[in-house]
């Protein structure tokens, strides 16, 4: 999500190369949404464009509009919960005011948060991967930061004087821990739950650092960020985290029982010293290995299969989760013989 494009971006007098208007970006207004993926199925994704959120379940080939917030509205942030991926959060700005909405049915219907956390023109949010009810939010370009632990029914002001003078840009919750990071126009802070205050972790960053985006790279326990013009930076996470298992497949449905299904680990897990254990029910006809990160499986028959993944980090902490994949085979041998091919002439063509 890019909120800080140059002021003259989109001006017809400015050469912007071949960059056009992509589905999630509005270059003329320097506003954009984002693409978010279902943590269970890599081919299922959500994106926002203008006043709608769209969903695809076929790797982006077709998108279906889930909701229309009406004129003078723009859909921004989209968050897909890990514990229940049918639960979504989004930020919608209508008539200059940003509010959070949530859905519990994968976007078919939406409910506005009954409490407005503040007079925010632009809001960023981040959901705790281990608690679908905990959402942190900031008011972009201000010092306003807030948290809900009941899915938006009530909000708690998390501002302290430490953030005075900083313009907030980004917020991200570290899964498996109590850590929350905030990027500003000059530095990066983390929330110290014991001290009930923010701690500056920015020393070492370039002067006048203006954070654009932040991501947690759990595989190596790193926090990564990019800046407007000063590159991409990383640092160690402030504290370790407990693993949160998440198996993943491309889609929730397979159309040939003989196809190889690639499963993978989308867990919150430091891979240093980690191990993986997979099981399947019912038992597939082939699994190349059950102790690797990304096994290849031939399910072999129609029906619903459950893939269960247990991840264990280098300290012996374990977490287990599962997903379902349905097989509806359309590649069976034709039961009517003699019609595989019908020729009406002869020749070399």
C-alpha positions as a LaTeX table, in Angstrom:
\begin{tabular}{lrrr}
\hline
Residue & $x$ (\AA) & $y$ (\AA) & $z$ (\AA) \\
\hline
Unk1 & 0.00 & 0.00 & 0.00 \\
Unk2 & 1.59 & 3.25 & $-1.13$ \\
Unk3 & 0.27 & 6.47 & 0.32 \\
Unk4 & 3.27 & 8.69 & $-0.39$ \\
Unk5 & 3.62 & 8.95 & $-4.15$ \\
Unk6 & 5.14 & 12.20 & $-5.45$ \\
Unk7 & 2.75 & 15.14 & $-5.53$ \\
Unk8 & 3.20 & 15.51 & $-9.28$ \\
Unk9 & 2.71 & 11.80 & $-10.01$ \\
Unk10 & 0.03 & 11.50 & $-12.67$ \\
Unk11 & 0.51 & 15.04 & $-13.91$ \\
Unk12 & 0.32 & 14.85 & $-17.74$ \\
Unk13 & 3.41 & 17.05 & $-17.87$ \\
Unk14 & 5.42 & 14.45 & $-15.91$ \\
Unk15 & 6.85 & 11.38 & $-17.66$ \\
Unk16 & 5.64 & 8.34 & $-15.72$ \\
Unk17 & 6.80 & 5.79 & $-18.28$ \\
Unk18 & 4.48 & 2.89 & $-19.01$ \\
Unk19 & 2.88 & 2.84 & $-15.57$ \\
Unk20 & $-0.89$ & 2.56 & $-15.89$ \\
Unk21 & $-3.77$ & 2.33 & $-13.47$ \\
Unk22 & $-3.54$ & $-1.10$ & $-11.87$ \\
Unk23 & $-6.54$ & $-2.63$ & $-10.05$ \\
Unk24 & $-5.30$ & $-1.67$ & $-6.60$ \\
Unk25 & $-3.73$ & 1.69 & $-7.31$ \\
Unk26 & $-5.03$ & 5.18 & $-7.93$ \\
Unk27 & $-2.03$ & 7.17 & $-9.11$ \\
Unk28 & $-4.03$ & 10.30 & $-9.83$ \\
Unk29 & $-5.01$ & 10.67 & $-6.20$ \\
Unk30 & $-1.93$ & 9.06 & $-4.61$ \\
Unk31 & $-4.18$ & 6.49 & $-2.94$ \\
Unk32 & $-4.26$ & 2.72 & $-3.14$ \\
Unk33 & $-5.53$ & $-0.46$ & $-1.58$ \\
Unk34 & $-3.63$ & $-3.75$ & $-1.47$ \\
Unk35 & $-3.71$ & $-7.44$ & $-2.33$ \\
Unk36 & $-4.25$ & $-9.82$ & 0.60 \\
Unk37 & $-4.16$ & $-13.63$ & 0.45 \\
Unk38 & $-6.13$ & $-16.28$ & 2.29 \\
Unk39 & $-3.49$ & $-17.93$ & 4.53 \\
Unk40 & $-4.88$ & $-21.39$ & 3.64 \\
Unk41 & $-4.98$ & $-21.11$ & $-0.15$ \\
Unk42 & $-2.47$ & $-19.12$ & $-2.17$ \\
Unk43 & $-4.88$ & $-18.85$ & $-5.11$ \\
Unk44 & $-7.52$ & $-17.04$ & $-3.03$ \\
Unk45 & $-7.00$ & $-13.31$ & $-2.78$ \\
Unk46 & $-8.72$ & $-10.02$ & $-1.99$ \\
Unk47 & $-8.07$ & $-6.55$ & $-3.36$ \\
Unk48 & $-9.65$ & $-3.14$ & $-3.19$ \\
Unk49 & $-10.39$ & $-0.77$ & $-6.02$ \\
Unk50 & $-12.24$ & 2.48 & $-5.59$ \\
Unk51 & $-15.28$ & 1.79 & $-3.37$ \\
Unk52 & $-15.33$ & $-2.01$ & $-3.69$ \\
Unk53 & $-13.48$ & $-5.08$ & $-2.40$ \\
Unk54 & $-13.00$ & $-7.93$ & $-4.86$ \\
Unk55 & $-12.27$ & $-11.61$ & $-4.28$ \\
Unk56 & $-10.70$ & $-14.23$ & $-6.55$ \\
Unk57 & $-10.58$ & $-17.98$ & $-5.91$ \\
Unk58 & $-8.76$ & $-18.88$ & $-9.13$ \\
Unk59 & $-5.38$ & $-17.15$ & $-8.78$ \\
Unk60 & $-6.67$ & $-13.80$ & $-10.04$ \\
Unk61 & $-8.22$ & $-14.99$ & $-13.30$ \\
Unk62 & $-11.67$ & $-13.74$ & $-12.23$ \\
Unk63 & $-12.56$ & $-11.28$ & $-9.46$ \\
Unk64 & $-15.99$ & $-10.93$ & $-7.87$ \\
Unk65 & $-17.08$ & $-7.70$ & $-6.19$ \\
Unk66 & $-18.01$ & $-8.40$ & $-2.57$ \\
Unk67 & $-19.32$ & $-5.04$ & $-1.45$ \\
Unk68 & $-19.93$ & $-1.52$ & $-2.69$ \\
Unk69 & $-19.61$ & 1.28 & $-0.13$ \\
Unk70 & $-21.11$ & 3.85 & $-2.46$ \\
Unk71 & $-19.97$ & 7.13 & $-3.92$ \\
Unk72 & $-17.33$ & 9.21 & $-2.15$ \\
Unk73 & $-15.91$ & 6.04 & $-0.57$ \\
Unk74 & $-12.56$ & 4.30 & $-1.01$ \\
Unk75 & $-11.60$ & 0.80 & 0.24 \\
Unk76 & $-8.08$ & 0.76 & 1.67 \\
Unk77 & $-6.59$ & $-1.70$ & 4.16 \\
Unk78 & $-7.65$ & $-5.38$ & 4.00 \\
Unk79 & $-6.69$ & $-7.85$ & 6.74 \\
Unk80 & $-7.42$ & $-11.60$ & 6.58 \\
Unk81 & $-7.36$ & $-13.29$ & 9.99 \\
Unk82 & $-5.20$ & $-16.39$ & 10.44 \\
Unk83 & $-7.24$ & $-18.25$ & 13.04 \\
Unk84 & $-10.48$ & $-17.85$ & 11.06 \\
Unk85 & $-9.67$ & $-16.70$ & 7.52 \\
Unk86 & $-13.37$ & $-16.12$ & 6.82 \\
Unk87 & $-13.05$ & $-13.17$ & 9.18 \\
Unk88 & $-11.86$ & $-10.01$ & 7.45 \\
Unk89 & $-11.21$ & $-6.42$ & 8.40 \\
Unk90 & $-11.07$ & $-3.45$ & 6.07 \\
Unk91 & $-10.68$ & 0.31 & 6.30 \\
Unk92 & $-13.06$ & 2.39 & 4.19 \\
Unk93 & $-12.87$ & 6.15 & 3.88 \\
Unk94 & $-16.19$ & 7.84 & 3.20 \\
Unk95 & $-16.53$ & 11.60 & 2.81 \\
Unk96 & $-13.04$ & 12.12 & 4.23 \\
Unk97 & $-13.43$ & 9.95 & 7.35 \\
Unk98 & $-11.89$ & 6.46 & 7.69 \\
Unk99 & $-13.71$ & 3.70 & 9.59 \\
Unk100 & $-13.04$ & 0.01 & 10.13 \\
Unk101 & $-15.48$ & $-2.67$ & 8.96 \\
Unk102 & $-15.40$ & $-6.40$ & 9.62 \\
Unk103 & $-16.86$ & $-9.50$ & 8.01 \\
Unk104 & $-17.31$ & $-12.98$ & 9.46 \\
Unk105 & $-18.44$ & $-14.65$ & 6.23 \\
Unk106 & $-15.45$ & $-14.11$ & 3.90 \\
Unk107 & $-16.71$ & $-10.73$ & 2.74 \\
Unk108 & $-20.31$ & $-11.53$ & 1.85 \\
Unk109 & $-21.54$ & $-9.02$ & 4.45 \\
Unk110 & $-19.85$ & $-6.25$ & 6.44 \\
Unk111 & $-20.46$ & $-4.50$ & 9.77 \\
Unk112 & $-18.99$ & $-1.16$ & 10.76 \\
Unk113 & $-17.05$ & $-0.92$ & 14.02 \\
Unk114 & $-19.57$ & 0.61 & 16.42 \\
Unk115 & $-16.96$ & 2.93 & 17.88 \\
Unk116 & $-14.95$ & 5.42 & 15.83 \\
Unk117 & $-11.39$ & 5.37 & 17.26 \\
Unk118 & $-10.76$ & 8.92 & 16.10 \\
Unk119 & $-11.30$ & 11.51 & 13.41 \\
Unk120 & $-9.02$ & 9.74 & 10.97 \\
Unk121 & $-8.78$ & 10.66 & 7.33 \\
Unk122 & $-6.49$ & 7.67 & 6.67 \\
Unk123 & $-6.11$ & 4.62 & 8.88 \\
Unk124 & $-3.68$ & 1.68 & 8.83 \\
Unk125 & $-4.53$ & $-1.51$ & 10.74 \\
Unk126 & $-2.83$ & $-4.78$ & 11.67 \\
Unk127 & $-4.48$ & $-7.89$ & 13.18 \\
Unk128 & $-2.75$ & $-10.07$ & 15.75 \\
Unk129 & $-2.12$ & $-13.40$ & 13.93 \\
Unk130 & $-2.78$ & $-15.28$ & 17.18 \\
Unk131 & $-5.94$ & $-13.35$ & 18.18 \\
Unk132 & $-8.56$ & $-12.37$ & 15.61 \\
Unk133 & $-10.15$ & $-9.90$ & 18.07 \\
Unk134 & $-7.00$ & $-7.82$ & 18.56 \\
Unk135 & $-6.48$ & $-5.07$ & 16.00 \\
Unk136 & $-4.01$ & $-2.20$ & 16.20 \\
Unk137 & $-4.55$ & 0.97 & 14.20 \\
Unk138 & $-2.89$ & 4.27 & 13.51 \\
Unk139 & $-4.05$ & 7.51 & 11.99 \\
Unk140 & $-1.61$ & 8.13 & 9.15 \\
Unk141 & 0.40 & 11.37 & 9.33 \\
Unk142 & $-0.58$ & 11.94 & 12.97 \\
Unk143 & 0.48 & 10.58 & 16.37 \\
Unk144 & $-2.79$ & 8.74 & 17.01 \\
Unk145 & $-2.50$ & 5.02 & 17.78 \\
Unk146 & $-5.24$ & 2.77 & 19.17 \\
Unk147 & $-6.05$ & $-0.88$ & 19.89 \\
Unk148 & $-9.16$ & $-3.04$ & 20.15 \\
Unk149 & $-9.24$ & $-6.44$ & 21.83 \\
Unk150 & $-12.89$ & $-7.15$ & 21.03 \\
Unk151 & $-12.93$ & $-6.84$ & 17.26 \\
Unk152 & $-13.71$ & $-3.13$ & 17.19 \\
Unk153 & $-16.53$ & $-2.95$ & 19.74 \\
Unk154 & $-14.34$ & $-0.70$ & 21.88 \\
Unk155 & $-10.98$ & 1.03 & 21.38 \\
Unk156 & $-8.10$ & 1.89 & 23.71 \\
Unk157 & $-5.83$ & 4.88 & 23.19 \\
Unk158 & $-2.23$ & 3.62 & 22.98 \\
Unk159 & $-0.56$ & 7.00 & 22.46 \\
Unk160 & 2.24 & 8.04 & 24.79 \\
Unk161 & 4.40 & 11.15 & 24.87 \\
Unk162 & 7.24 & 9.13 & 23.34 \\
Unk163 & 5.49 & 9.46 & 19.97 \\
Unk164 & 5.12 & 13.23 & 20.28 \\
Unk165 & 6.21 & 14.99 & 17.11 \\
Unk166 & 6.26 & 11.80 & 15.01 \\
Unk167 & 3.98 & 11.26 & 12.05 \\
Unk168 & 2.86 & 7.63 & 11.99 \\
Unk169 & 3.15 & 5.70 & 8.72 \\
Unk170 & 2.78 & 1.95 & 9.36 \\
Unk171 & 1.82 & $-0.52$ & 12.09 \\
Unk172 & 2.42 & $-4.28$ & 12.25 \\
Unk173 & 1.78 & $-6.87$ & 14.96 \\
Unk174 & 4.41 & $-9.58$ & 15.55 \\
Unk175 & 2.61 & $-12.92$ & 15.68 \\
Unk176 & 3.26 & $-15.25$ & 18.62 \\
Unk177 & 4.26 & $-12.38$ & 20.92 \\
Unk178 & 3.09 & $-9.10$ & 22.49 \\
Unk179 & 5.24 & $-7.00$ & 20.16 \\
Unk180 & 3.84 & $-4.26$ & 17.92 \\
Unk181 & 5.97 & $-2.09$ & 15.64 \\
Unk182 & 5.21 & 1.40 & 14.35 \\
Unk183 & 7.06 & 3.13 & 11.53 \\
Unk184 & 7.12 & 6.92 & 11.46 \\
Unk185 & 8.50 & 9.72 & 9.35 \\
Unk186 & 11.81 & 9.49 & 11.24 \\
Unk187 & 12.17 & 6.16 & 13.03 \\
Unk188 & 10.69 & 2.83 & 14.18 \\
Unk189 & 9.19 & 2.12 & 17.61 \\
Unk190 & 8.00 & $-1.02$ & 19.39 \\
Unk191 & 5.44 & $-1.40$ & 22.18 \\
Unk192 & 6.91 & $-2.50$ & 25.51 \\
Unk193 & 3.95 & $-4.09$ & 27.33 \\
Unk194 & 5.82 & $-4.17$ & 30.67 \\
Unk195 & 6.65 & $-0.46$ & 30.54 \\
Unk196 & 3.37 & 0.50 & 28.81 \\
Unk197 & 5.34 & 2.74 & 26.50 \\
Unk198 & 6.90 & 2.90 & 23.07 \\
Unk199 & 10.64 & 2.31 & 22.65 \\
Unk200 & 12.67 & 3.86 & 19.84 \\
Unk201 & 14.58 & 1.17 & 17.91 \\
Unk202 & 15.62 & 3.46 & 15.08 \\
Unk203 & 19.33 & 4.06 & 15.82 \\
Unk204 & 21.27 & 2.75 & 12.84 \\
Unk205 & 18.74 & 3.91 & 10.27 \\
Unk206 & 19.63 & 6.76 & 7.91 \\
Unk207 & 18.85 & 10.31 & 8.92 \\
Unk208 & 15.38 & 11.50 & 7.93 \\
Unk209 & 14.14 & 7.94 & 7.49 \\
Unk210 & 10.51 & 8.02 & 6.30 \\
Unk211 & 9.00 & 4.54 & 6.58 \\
Unk212 & 6.80 & 3.46 & 3.69 \\
Unk213 & 6.11 & $-0.22$ & 4.44 \\
Unk214 & 7.13 & $-2.79$ & 7.07 \\
Unk215 & 7.02 & $-6.58$ & 6.96 \\
Unk216 & 8.10 & $-9.31$ & 9.40 \\
Unk217 & 10.26 & $-12.04$ & 7.85 \\
Unk218 & 9.54 & $-14.79$ & 10.35 \\
Unk219 & 11.82 & $-17.31$ & 8.65 \\
Unk220 & 14.88 & $-15.40$ & 9.89 \\
Unk221 & 13.29 & $-13.37$ & 12.73 \\
Unk222 & 13.80 & $-10.07$ & 10.91 \\
Unk223 & 11.84 & $-6.84$ & 10.66 \\
Unk224 & 12.13 & $-5.36$ & 7.17 \\
Unk225 & 11.13 & $-1.92$ & 5.98 \\
Unk226 & 11.40 & 0.29 & 2.95 \\
Unk227 & 11.78 & 4.05 & 2.84 \\
Unk228 & 11.04 & 6.77 & 0.33 \\
Unk229 & 14.42 & 6.83 & $-1.40$ \\
Unk230 & 16.74 & 5.26 & 1.19 \\
Unk231 & 16.32 & 1.62 & 0.26 \\
Unk232 & 15.25 & $-1.54$ & 2.09 \\
Unk233 & 16.50 & $-2.22$ & 5.63 \\
Unk234 & 16.24 & $-5.08$ & 8.08 \\
Unk235 & 16.98 & $-5.68$ & 11.75 \\
Unk236 & 16.49 & $-8.46$ & 14.27 \\
Unk237 & 13.11 & $-8.72$ & 15.93 \\
Unk238 & 13.10 & $-7.30$ & 19.44 \\
Unk239 & 11.93 & $-10.58$ & 21.01 \\
Unk240 & 11.47 & $-14.18$ & 19.88 \\
Unk241 & 7.99 & $-15.49$ & 19.15 \\
Unk242 & 6.01 & $-18.69$ & 19.55 \\
Unk243 & 5.27 & $-20.62$ & 16.34 \\
Unk244 & 1.81 & $-20.39$ & 14.78 \\
Unk245 & 1.26 & $-23.27$ & 12.35 \\
Unk246 & $-0.39$ & $-22.65$ & 8.99 \\
Unk247 & $-0.49$ & $-25.26$ & 6.20 \\
Unk248 & $-1.22$ & $-23.95$ & 2.73 \\
Unk249 & $-2.24$ & $-25.29$ & $-0.70$ \\
Unk250 & $-2.83$ & $-23.46$ & $-3.96$ \\
Unk251 & $-6.61$ & $-23.98$ & $-3.91$ \\
Unk252 & $-9.30$ & $-25.64$ & $-1.82$ \\
Unk253 & $-10.39$ & $-27.88$ & $-4.71$ \\
Unk254 & $-8.58$ & $-30.25$ & $-7.08$ \\
Unk255 & $-10.16$ & $-31.35$ & $-10.35$ \\
Unk256 & $-8.13$ & $-34.48$ & $-11.05$ \\
Unk257 & $-7.43$ & $-37.18$ & $-8.49$ \\
Unk258 & $-4.15$ & $-37.97$ & $-10.25$ \\
Unk259 & $-2.80$ & $-34.42$ & $-9.99$ \\
Unk260 & 0.09 & $-33.67$ & $-7.67$ \\
Unk261 & $-0.91$ & $-31.22$ & $-4.96$ \\
Unk262 & 1.89 & $-29.04$ & $-3.58$ \\
Unk263 & 1.39 & $-28.27$ & 0.11 \\
Unk264 & 3.54 & $-25.70$ & 1.87 \\
Unk265 & 4.17 & $-24.11$ & 5.23 \\
Unk266 & 2.89 & $-20.54$ & 5.68 \\
Unk267 & 3.52 & $-20.67$ & 9.41 \\
Unk268 & 4.86 & $-18.00$ & 11.72 \\
Unk269 & 8.11 & $-19.86$ & 12.33 \\
Unk270 & 11.82 & $-19.20$ & 12.59 \\
Unk271 & 13.36 & $-21.86$ & 10.35 \\
Unk272 & 16.64 & $-22.05$ & 12.29 \\
Unk273 & 16.53 & $-25.54$ & 13.83 \\
Unk274 & 12.83 & $-25.96$ & 12.95 \\
Unk275 & 11.09 & $-29.18$ & 11.92 \\
Unk276 & 7.88 & $-30.07$ & 10.10 \\
Unk277 & 5.49 & $-33.01$ & 10.43 \\
Unk278 & 2.59 & $-33.63$ & 8.03 \\
Unk279 & $-0.31$ & $-36.08$ & 8.18 \\
Unk280 & $-3.28$ & $-36.61$ & 5.84 \\
Unk281 & $-6.74$ & $-38.03$ & 6.36 \\
Unk282 & $-7.74$ & $-40.14$ & 4.52 \\
Unk283 & $-4.33$ & $-41.44$ & 3.51 \\
Unk284 & $-3.35$ & $-40.29$ & $-0.01$ \\
Unk285 & $-1.99$ & $-42.71$ & $-2.61$ \\
Unk286 & 1.39 & $-40.93$ & $-2.58$ \\
Unk287 & 3.33 & $-38.52$ & $-0.36$ \\
Unk288 & 6.94 & $-37.82$ & $-1.22$ \\
Unk289 & 7.83 & $-36.97$ & 2.43 \\
Unk290 & 6.08 & $-35.99$ & 5.66 \\
Unk291 & 9.00 & $-34.29$ & 7.42 \\
Unk292 & 9.73 & $-31.48$ & 4.96 \\
Unk293 & 8.34 & $-28.01$ & 4.58 \\
Unk294 & 6.54 & $-28.54$ & 1.26 \\
Unk295 & 5.46 & $-32.12$ & 0.49 \\
Unk296 & 4.03 & $-33.21$ & $-2.85$ \\
Unk297 & 0.90 & $-35.33$ & $-2.55$ \\
Unk298 & $-1.30$ & $-37.33$ & $-4.93$ \\
Unk299 & $-4.65$ & $-37.58$ & $-3.18$ \\
Unk300 & $-5.91$ & $-40.32$ & $-5.48$ \\
Unk301 & $-9.70$ & $-40.33$ & $-5.04$ \\
Unk302 & $-12.70$ & $-38.02$ & $-4.82$ \\
Unk303 & $-13.72$ & $-36.62$ & $-1.46$ \\
Unk304 & $-12.49$ & $-34.24$ & 1.22 \\
Unk305 & $-8.93$ & $-34.55$ & 2.54 \\
Unk306 & $-7.52$ & $-32.95$ & 5.69 \\
Unk307 & $-3.86$ & $-31.92$ & 5.73 \\
Unk308 & $-2.46$ & $-31.42$ & 9.25 \\
Unk309 & 0.83 & $-29.65$ & 9.87 \\
Unk310 & 2.80 & $-29.54$ & 13.12 \\
Unk311 & 5.72 & $-27.13$ & 13.23 \\
Unk312 & 8.36 & $-27.12$ & 15.97 \\
Unk313 & 10.86 & $-24.31$ & 16.39 \\
Unk314 & 14.48 & $-24.66$ & 17.43 \\
Unk315 & 13.53 & $-24.29$ & 21.11 \\
Unk316 & 11.03 & $-27.17$ & 21.03 \\
Unk317 & 7.86 & $-25.03$ & 20.91 \\
Unk318 & 5.21 & $-26.66$ & 18.72 \\
Unk319 & 2.00 & $-25.60$ & 16.99 \\
Unk320 & $-0.53$ & $-27.59$ & 14.92 \\
Unk321 & $-3.14$ & $-26.55$ & 12.35 \\
Unk322 & $-4.98$ & $-28.12$ & 9.42 \\
Unk323 & $-6.75$ & $-27.26$ & 6.16 \\
Unk324 & $-9.15$ & $-29.15$ & 3.90 \\
Unk325 & $-8.82$ & $-29.85$ & 0.18 \\
Unk326 & $-11.65$ & $-31.38$ & $-1.84$ \\
Unk327 & $-11.11$ & $-33.62$ & $-4.87$ \\
Unk328 & $-13.79$ & $-33.48$ & $-7.56$ \\
Unk329 & $-12.18$ & $-35.44$ & $-10.34$ \\
Unk330 & $-13.03$ & $-34.51$ & $-13.93$ \\
Unk331 & $-10.28$ & $-36.54$ & $-15.54$ \\
Unk332 & $-11.69$ & $-40.06$ & $-15.26$ \\
Unk333 & $-11.65$ & $-42.40$ & $-18.25$ \\
Unk334 & $-14.69$ & $-41.93$ & $-20.52$ \\
Unk335 & $-17.20$ & $-44.71$ & $-19.94$ \\
Unk336 & $-18.34$ & $-44.65$ & $-23.60$ \\
Unk337 & $-15.78$ & $-46.46$ & $-25.83$ \\
Unk338 & $-14.93$ & $-45.60$ & $-29.42$ \\
Unk339 & $-15.36$ & $-41.81$ & $-29.32$ \\
Unk340 & $-11.92$ & $-40.65$ & $-28.27$ \\
Unk341 & $-11.30$ & $-39.23$ & $-31.79$ \\
Unk342 & $-13.38$ & $-39.13$ & $-34.97$ \\
Unk343 & $-11.70$ & $-38.41$ & $-38.35$ \\
Unk344 & $-13.53$ & $-37.29$ & $-41.48$ \\
Unk345 & $-10.69$ & $-37.30$ & $-44.04$ \\
Unk346 & $-7.08$ & $-38.19$ & $-44.70$ \\
Unk347 & $-3.93$ & $-36.17$ & $-45.24$ \\
Unk348 & $-0.85$ & $-34.85$ & $-43.51$ \\
Unk349 & $-2.39$ & $-31.79$ & $-41.86$ \\
\hline
\end{tabular}
